[in-house]
mmCIF file of C-alpha atoms in Angstrom:
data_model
loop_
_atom_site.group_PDB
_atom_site.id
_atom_site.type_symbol
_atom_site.label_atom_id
_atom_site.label_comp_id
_atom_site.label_asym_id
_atom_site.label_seq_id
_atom_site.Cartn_x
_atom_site.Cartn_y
_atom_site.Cartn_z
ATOM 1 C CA UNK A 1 5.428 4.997 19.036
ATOM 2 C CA UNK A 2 4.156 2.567 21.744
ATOM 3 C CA UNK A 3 5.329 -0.460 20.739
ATOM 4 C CA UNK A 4 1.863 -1.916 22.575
ATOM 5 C CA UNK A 5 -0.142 -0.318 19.733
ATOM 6 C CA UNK A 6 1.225 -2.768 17.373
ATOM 7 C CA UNK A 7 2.343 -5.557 19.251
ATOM 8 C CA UNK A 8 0.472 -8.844 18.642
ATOM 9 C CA UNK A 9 -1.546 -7.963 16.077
ATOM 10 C CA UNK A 10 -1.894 -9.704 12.489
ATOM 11 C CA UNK A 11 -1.943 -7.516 10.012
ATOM 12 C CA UNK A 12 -2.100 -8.293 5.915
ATOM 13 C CA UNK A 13 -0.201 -6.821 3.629
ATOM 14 C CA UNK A 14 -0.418 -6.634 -0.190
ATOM 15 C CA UNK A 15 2.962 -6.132 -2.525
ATOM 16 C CA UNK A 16 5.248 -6.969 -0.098
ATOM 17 C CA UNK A 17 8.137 -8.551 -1.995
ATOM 18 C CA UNK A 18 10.107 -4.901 -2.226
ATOM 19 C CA UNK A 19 10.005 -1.372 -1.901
ATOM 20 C CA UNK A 20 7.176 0.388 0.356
ATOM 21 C CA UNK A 21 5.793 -2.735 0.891
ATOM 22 C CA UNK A 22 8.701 -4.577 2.316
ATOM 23 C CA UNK A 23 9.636 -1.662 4.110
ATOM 24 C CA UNK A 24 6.220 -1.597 6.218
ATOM 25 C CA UNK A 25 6.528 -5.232 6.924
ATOM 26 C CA UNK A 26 9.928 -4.603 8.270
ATOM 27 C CA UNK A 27 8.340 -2.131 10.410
ATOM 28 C CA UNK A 28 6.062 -3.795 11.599
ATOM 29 C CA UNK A 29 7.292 -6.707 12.669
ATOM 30 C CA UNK A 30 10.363 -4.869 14.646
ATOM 31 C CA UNK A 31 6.769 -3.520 16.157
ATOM 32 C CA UNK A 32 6.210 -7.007 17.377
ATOM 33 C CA UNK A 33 2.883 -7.471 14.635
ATOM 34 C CA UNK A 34 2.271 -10.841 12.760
ATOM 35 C CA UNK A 35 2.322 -10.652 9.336
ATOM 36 C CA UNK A 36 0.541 -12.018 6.529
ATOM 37 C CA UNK A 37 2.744 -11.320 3.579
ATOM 38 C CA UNK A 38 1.730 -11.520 0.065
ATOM 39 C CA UNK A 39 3.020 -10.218 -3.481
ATOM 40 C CA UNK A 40 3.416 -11.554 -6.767
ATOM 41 C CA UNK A 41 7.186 -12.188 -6.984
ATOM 42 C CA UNK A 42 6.373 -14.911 -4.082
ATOM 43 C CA UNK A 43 10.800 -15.152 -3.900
ATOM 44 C CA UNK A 44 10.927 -11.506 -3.429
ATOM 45 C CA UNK A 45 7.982 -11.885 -0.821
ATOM 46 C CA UNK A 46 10.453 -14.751 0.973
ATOM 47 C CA UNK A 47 12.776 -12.465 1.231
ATOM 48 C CA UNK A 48 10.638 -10.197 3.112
ATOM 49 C CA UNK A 49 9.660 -12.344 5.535
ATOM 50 C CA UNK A 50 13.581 -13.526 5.867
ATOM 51 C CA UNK A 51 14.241 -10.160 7.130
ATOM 52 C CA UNK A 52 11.346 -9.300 9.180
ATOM 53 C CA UNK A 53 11.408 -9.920 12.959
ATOM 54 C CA UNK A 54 9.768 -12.287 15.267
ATOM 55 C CA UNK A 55 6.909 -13.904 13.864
ATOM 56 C CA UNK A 56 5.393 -16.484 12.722
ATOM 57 C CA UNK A 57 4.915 -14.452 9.488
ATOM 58 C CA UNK A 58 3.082 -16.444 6.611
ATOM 59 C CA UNK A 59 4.321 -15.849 3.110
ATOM 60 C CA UNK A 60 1.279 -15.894 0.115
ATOM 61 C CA UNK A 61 1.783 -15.671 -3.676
ATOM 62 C CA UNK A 62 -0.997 -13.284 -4.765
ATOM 63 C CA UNK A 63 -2.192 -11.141 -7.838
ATOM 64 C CA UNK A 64 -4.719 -8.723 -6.360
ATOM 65 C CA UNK A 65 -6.141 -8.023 -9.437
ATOM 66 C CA UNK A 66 -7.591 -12.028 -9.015
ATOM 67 C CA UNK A 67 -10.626 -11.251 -6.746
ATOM 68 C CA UNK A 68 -10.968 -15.137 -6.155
ATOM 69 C CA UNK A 69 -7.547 -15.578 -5.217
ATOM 70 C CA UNK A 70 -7.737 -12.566 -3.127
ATOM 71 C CA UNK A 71 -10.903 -14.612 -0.979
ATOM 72 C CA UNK A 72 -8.407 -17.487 -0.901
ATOM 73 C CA UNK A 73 -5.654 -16.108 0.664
ATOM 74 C CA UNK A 74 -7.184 -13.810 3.047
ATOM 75 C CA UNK A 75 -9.235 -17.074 4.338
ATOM 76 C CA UNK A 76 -5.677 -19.031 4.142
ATOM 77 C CA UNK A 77 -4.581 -15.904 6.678
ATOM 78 C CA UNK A 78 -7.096 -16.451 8.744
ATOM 79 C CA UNK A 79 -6.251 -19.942 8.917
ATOM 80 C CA UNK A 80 -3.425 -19.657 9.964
ATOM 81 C CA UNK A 81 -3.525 -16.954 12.038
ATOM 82 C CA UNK A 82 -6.890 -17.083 13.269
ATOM 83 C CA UNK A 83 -7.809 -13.292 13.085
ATOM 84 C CA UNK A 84 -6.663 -10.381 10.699
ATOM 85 C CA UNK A 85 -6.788 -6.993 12.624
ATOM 86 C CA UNK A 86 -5.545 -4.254 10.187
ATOM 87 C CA UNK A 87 -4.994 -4.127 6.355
ATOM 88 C CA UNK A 88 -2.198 -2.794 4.149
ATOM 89 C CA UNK A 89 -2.814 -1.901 0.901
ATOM 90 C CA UNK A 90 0.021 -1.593 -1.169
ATOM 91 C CA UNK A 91 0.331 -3.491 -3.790
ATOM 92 C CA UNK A 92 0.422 -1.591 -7.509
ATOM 93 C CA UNK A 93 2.080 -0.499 -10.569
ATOM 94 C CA UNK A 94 4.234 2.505 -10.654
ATOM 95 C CA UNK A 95 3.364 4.629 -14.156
ATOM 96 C CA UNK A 96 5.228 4.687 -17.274
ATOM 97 C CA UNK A 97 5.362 8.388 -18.370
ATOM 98 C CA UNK A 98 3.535 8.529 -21.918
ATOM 99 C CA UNK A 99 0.718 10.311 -24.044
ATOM 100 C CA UNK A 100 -2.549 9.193 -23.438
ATOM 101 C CA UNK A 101 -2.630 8.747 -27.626
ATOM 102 C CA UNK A 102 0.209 5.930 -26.934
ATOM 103 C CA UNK A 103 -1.388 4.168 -24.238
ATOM 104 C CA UNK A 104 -3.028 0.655 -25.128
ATOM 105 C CA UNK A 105 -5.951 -0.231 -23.704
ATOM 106 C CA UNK A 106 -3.869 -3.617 -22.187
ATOM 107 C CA UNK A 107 -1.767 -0.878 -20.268
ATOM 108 C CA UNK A 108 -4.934 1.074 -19.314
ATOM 109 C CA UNK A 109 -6.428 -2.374 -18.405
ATOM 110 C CA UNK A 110 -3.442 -3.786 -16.495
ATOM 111 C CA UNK A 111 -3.078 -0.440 -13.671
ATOM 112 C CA UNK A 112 -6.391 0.019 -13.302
ATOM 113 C CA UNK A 113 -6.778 -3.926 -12.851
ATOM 114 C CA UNK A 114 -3.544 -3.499 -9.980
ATOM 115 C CA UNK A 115 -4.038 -0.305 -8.970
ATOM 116 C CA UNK A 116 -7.771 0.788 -8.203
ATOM 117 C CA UNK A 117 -9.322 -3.458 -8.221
ATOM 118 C CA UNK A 118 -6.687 -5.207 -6.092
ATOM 119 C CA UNK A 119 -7.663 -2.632 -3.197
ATOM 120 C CA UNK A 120 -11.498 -3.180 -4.076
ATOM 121 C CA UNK A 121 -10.553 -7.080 -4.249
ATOM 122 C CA UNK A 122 -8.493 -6.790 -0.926
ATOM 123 C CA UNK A 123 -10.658 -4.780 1.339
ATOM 124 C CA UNK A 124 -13.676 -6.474 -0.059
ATOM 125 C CA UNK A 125 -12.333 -9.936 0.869
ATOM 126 C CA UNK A 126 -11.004 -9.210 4.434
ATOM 127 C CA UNK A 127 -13.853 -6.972 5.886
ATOM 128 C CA UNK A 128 -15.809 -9.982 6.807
ATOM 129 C CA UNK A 129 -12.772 -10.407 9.155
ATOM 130 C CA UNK A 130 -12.185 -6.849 10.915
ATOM 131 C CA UNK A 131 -13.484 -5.530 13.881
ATOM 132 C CA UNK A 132 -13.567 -2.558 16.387
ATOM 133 C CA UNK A 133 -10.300 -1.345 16.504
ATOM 134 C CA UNK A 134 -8.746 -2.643 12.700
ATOM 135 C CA UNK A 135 -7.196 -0.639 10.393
ATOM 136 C CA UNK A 136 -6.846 -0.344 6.841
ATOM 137 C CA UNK A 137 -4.241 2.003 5.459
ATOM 138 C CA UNK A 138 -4.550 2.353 1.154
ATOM 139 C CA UNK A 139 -1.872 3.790 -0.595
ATOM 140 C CA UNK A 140 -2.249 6.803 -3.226
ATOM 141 C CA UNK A 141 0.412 8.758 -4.592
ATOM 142 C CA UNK A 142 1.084 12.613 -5.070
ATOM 143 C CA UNK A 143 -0.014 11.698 -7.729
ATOM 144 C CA UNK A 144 -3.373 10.665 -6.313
ATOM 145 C CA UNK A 145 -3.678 14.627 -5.567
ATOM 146 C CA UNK A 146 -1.478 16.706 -7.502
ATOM 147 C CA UNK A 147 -2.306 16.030 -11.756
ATOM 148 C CA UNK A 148 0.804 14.969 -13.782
ATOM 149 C CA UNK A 149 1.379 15.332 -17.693
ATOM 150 C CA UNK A 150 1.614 12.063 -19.584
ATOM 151 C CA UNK A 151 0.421 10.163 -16.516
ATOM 152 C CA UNK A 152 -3.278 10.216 -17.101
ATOM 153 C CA UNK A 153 -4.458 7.001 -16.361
ATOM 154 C CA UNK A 154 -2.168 6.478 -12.987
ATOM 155 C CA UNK A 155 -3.515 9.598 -11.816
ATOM 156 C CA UNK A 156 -7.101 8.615 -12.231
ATOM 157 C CA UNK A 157 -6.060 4.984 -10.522
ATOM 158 C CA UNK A 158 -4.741 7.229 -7.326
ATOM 159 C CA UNK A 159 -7.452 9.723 -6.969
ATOM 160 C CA UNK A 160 -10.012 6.869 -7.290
ATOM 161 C CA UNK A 161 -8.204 5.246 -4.032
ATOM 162 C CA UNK A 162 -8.909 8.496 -2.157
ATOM 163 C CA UNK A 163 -12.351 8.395 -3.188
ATOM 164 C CA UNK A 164 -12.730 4.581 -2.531
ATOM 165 C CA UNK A 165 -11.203 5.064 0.768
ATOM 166 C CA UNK A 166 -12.980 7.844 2.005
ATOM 167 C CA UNK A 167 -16.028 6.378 1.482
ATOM 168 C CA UNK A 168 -14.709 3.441 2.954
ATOM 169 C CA UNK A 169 -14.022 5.845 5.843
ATOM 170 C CA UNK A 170 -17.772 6.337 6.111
ATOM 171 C CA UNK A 171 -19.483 2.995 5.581
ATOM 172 C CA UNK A 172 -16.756 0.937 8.124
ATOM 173 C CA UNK A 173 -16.456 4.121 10.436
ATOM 174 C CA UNK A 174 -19.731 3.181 12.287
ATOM 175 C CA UNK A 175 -17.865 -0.080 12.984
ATOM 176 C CA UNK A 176 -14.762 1.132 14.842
ATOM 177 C CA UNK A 177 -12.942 0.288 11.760
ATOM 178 C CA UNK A 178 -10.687 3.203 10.167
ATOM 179 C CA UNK A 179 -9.306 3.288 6.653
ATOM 180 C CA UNK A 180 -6.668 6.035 6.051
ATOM 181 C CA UNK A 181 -4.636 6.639 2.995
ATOM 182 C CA UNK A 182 -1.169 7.745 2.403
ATOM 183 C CA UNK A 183 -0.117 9.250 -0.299
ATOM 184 C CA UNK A 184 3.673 9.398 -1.337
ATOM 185 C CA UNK A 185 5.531 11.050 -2.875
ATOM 186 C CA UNK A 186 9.168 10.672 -4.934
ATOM 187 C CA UNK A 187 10.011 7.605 -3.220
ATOM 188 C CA UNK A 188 13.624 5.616 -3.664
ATOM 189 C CA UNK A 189 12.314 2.331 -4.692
ATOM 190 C CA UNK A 190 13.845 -0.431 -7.728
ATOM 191 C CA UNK A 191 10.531 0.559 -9.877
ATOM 192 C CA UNK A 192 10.245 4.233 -9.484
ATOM 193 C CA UNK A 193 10.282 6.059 -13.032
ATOM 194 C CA UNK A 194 13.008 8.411 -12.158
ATOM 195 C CA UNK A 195 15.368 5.630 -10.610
ATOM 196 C CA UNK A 196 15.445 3.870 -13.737
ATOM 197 C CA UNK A 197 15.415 6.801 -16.071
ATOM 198 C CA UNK A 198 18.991 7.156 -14.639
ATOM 199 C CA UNK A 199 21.292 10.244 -13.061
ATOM 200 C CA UNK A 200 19.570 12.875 -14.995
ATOM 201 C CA UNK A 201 16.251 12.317 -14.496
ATOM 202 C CA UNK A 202 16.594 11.351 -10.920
ATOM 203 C CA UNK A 203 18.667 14.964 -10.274
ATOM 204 C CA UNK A 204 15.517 16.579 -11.903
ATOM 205 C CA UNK A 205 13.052 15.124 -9.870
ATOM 206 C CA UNK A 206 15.149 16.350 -6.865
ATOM 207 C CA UNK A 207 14.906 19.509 -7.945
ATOM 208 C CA UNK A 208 11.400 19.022 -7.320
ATOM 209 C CA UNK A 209 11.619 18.513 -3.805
ATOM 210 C CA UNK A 210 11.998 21.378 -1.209
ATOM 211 C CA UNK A 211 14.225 18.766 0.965
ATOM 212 C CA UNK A 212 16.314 17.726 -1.890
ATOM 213 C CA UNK A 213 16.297 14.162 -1.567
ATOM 214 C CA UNK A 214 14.000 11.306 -2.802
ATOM 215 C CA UNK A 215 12.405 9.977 0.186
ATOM 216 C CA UNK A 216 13.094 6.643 1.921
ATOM 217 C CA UNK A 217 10.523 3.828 1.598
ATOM 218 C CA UNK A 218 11.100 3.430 5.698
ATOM 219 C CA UNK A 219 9.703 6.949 6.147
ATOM 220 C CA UNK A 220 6.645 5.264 4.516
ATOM 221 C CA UNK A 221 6.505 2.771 7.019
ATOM 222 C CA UNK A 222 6.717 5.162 9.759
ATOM 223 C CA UNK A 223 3.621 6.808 8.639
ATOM 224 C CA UNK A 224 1.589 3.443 7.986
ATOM 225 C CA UNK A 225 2.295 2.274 11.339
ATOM 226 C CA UNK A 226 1.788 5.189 12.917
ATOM 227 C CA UNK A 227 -2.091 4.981 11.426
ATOM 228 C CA UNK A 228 -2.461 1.194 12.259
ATOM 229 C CA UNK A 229 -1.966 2.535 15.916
ATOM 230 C CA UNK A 230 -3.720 4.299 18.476
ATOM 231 C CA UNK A 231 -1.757 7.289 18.645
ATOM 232 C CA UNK A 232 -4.011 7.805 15.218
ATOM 233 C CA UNK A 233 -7.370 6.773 16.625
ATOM 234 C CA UNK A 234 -9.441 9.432 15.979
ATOM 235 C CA UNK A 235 -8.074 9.478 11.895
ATOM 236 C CA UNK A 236 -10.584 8.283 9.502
ATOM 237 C CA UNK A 237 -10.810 8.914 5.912
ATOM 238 C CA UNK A 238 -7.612 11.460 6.187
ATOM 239 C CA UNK A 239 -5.386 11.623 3.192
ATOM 240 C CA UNK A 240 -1.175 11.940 4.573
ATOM 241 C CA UNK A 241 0.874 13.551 2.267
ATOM 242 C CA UNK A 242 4.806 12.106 2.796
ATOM 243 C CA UNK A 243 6.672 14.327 -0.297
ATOM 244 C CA UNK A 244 9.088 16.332 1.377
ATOM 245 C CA UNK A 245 7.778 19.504 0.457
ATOM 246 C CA UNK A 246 6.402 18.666 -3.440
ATOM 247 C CA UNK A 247 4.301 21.636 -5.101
#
C-alpha cells in the first residue's frame, strides 16, 4: 500500500481499546494517519494509543450506544484535530451462543443497542464532518452473511450493518464519500466465543476453516486500510469477506 494514501489523515475509530480495533489503529498509524481513538475501557483505549505510532493521537472514553455522547466526542475530535476524514466502525459485542427461548430482552436490548445503534449513532454524528474523498469502513461478521444456530439476534445485528451500509453507500456516494463493510470471520481476539470456550472448542472452530487457523486481528487491519485508501476508490457499498475459506 502507498503509504501516501493514508498519511496525514485523521481518521476515528470506535472500540479501540483491543482486538480488531486496536489492531487497525496500529495500522494505521504505522500508515502515518492521526487517530481519534475511542472505546469504553478508556485504560485499554490508553494502551492503544501507547502503542500506536507517530501522532498526536487523542484518546476518548465512549459508549456508542449514547447517541449524545457520540455528538460530543466526534465534535471534541474535531476540536482537536480540526477535520475527521474517514470513519471506523468497530466497536460491538461479540455473541454469546444460546436459544433464542433463553435470551432476555436486556441481552437482546444491549447488542442491538452496541451493535446495529452505535454505527447509526457514529456515522450519524460525524457525516456533518466528511467530505470528497472520506471513508467509512463498518464492520459485520460472517455472521452478518452466513446464518448461525443459537445466534439469532447477533446475526440480525450484522446483516442489518450490511443493509445500513449499503444504503449508506447510496445516499453519501453522490458525495465522494464511500462506506464499505468488512465482514470477519473466526478472528483470534480476548472476547471471541471460541477463545474462551477453551482448547476444544477453539480446535472445532478450526476445523471450520479451509486454512486451519483462526485469523489474526492484523489481517483485519490490512483490509480496513486498504478501503480507507485509494487503491479502493472505486469500492462503495461492497461487503469483504476475511474468513479464510469459511462455508
Amino acid at each position: 500500500m502507498n503509504k501516501n494514501t493514508i498519511e496525514g489523515k485523521v481518521v476515528f475509530l470506535t472500540g479501540a481499546g483491543s482486538g480488531i480495533g486496536r489492531a487497525t489503529a496500529l495500522k494505521l498509524s504505522k500508515l502515518g494517519a492521526r487517530l481519534a481513538l475511542s472505546d469504553i475501557n478508556i485504560e485499554s483505549c490508553r494502551e492503544t494509543a501507547k502503542q500506536c505510532a507517530g501522532g498526536p493521537h487523542q484518546v476518548t472514553l465512549l459508549n456508542v450506544a449514547e447517541y449524545k455522547r457520540c455528538i460530543e466526542t466526534v465534535k471534541d475530535a474535531i476540536g482537536y484535530f480540526g477535520r475527521i476524514d474517514h470513519v471506523f466502525n468497530c466497536a460491538g459485542i461479540n455473541p454469546t451462543a444460546r436459544d433464542l427461548i433463553d435470551c432476555s430482552e436486556d441481552y437482546f436490548d444491549k447488542l442491538v443497542a452496541v451493535n446495529l445503534k452505535g454505527v447509526y449513532n457514529v456515522t450519524k454524528a460525524t457525516i456533518p464532518y466528511l467530505r470528497s474523498g472520506s471513508a467509512i469502513v463498518n464492520v459485520s461478521s460472517i455472521c452478518g452473511i452466513h446464518p448461525h444456530k443459537q445466534m439469532a439476534i447477533y446475526c440480525a445485528t450484522k446483516y442489518a450493518i450490511i443493509g445500513f451500509s449499503k444504503s449508506m453507500a447510496l445516499e453519501l456516494g453522490p458525495k465522494g464519500i464511500r462506506v464499505n463493510v468488512v465482514a470477519p470471520g473466526y478472528i483470534e481476539t480476548p472476547t471471541n466465543s471460541a477463545v474462551m470456550a477453551g482448547e476444544e472448542a477453539l480446535k472445532k472452530t478450526v476445523e471450520q476453516v479451509a486454512m486451519g487457523r483462526m485469523g489474526k486481528a492484523s489481517e483485519i487491519a490490512d483490509v480496513v486500510a486498504f478501503l480507507m485508501g485509494d487503491e479502493s476508490r472505486y469500492m462503495n457499498g461492497s461487503v469483504v469477506e476475511v474468513n479464510g475459506g469459511t462455508g
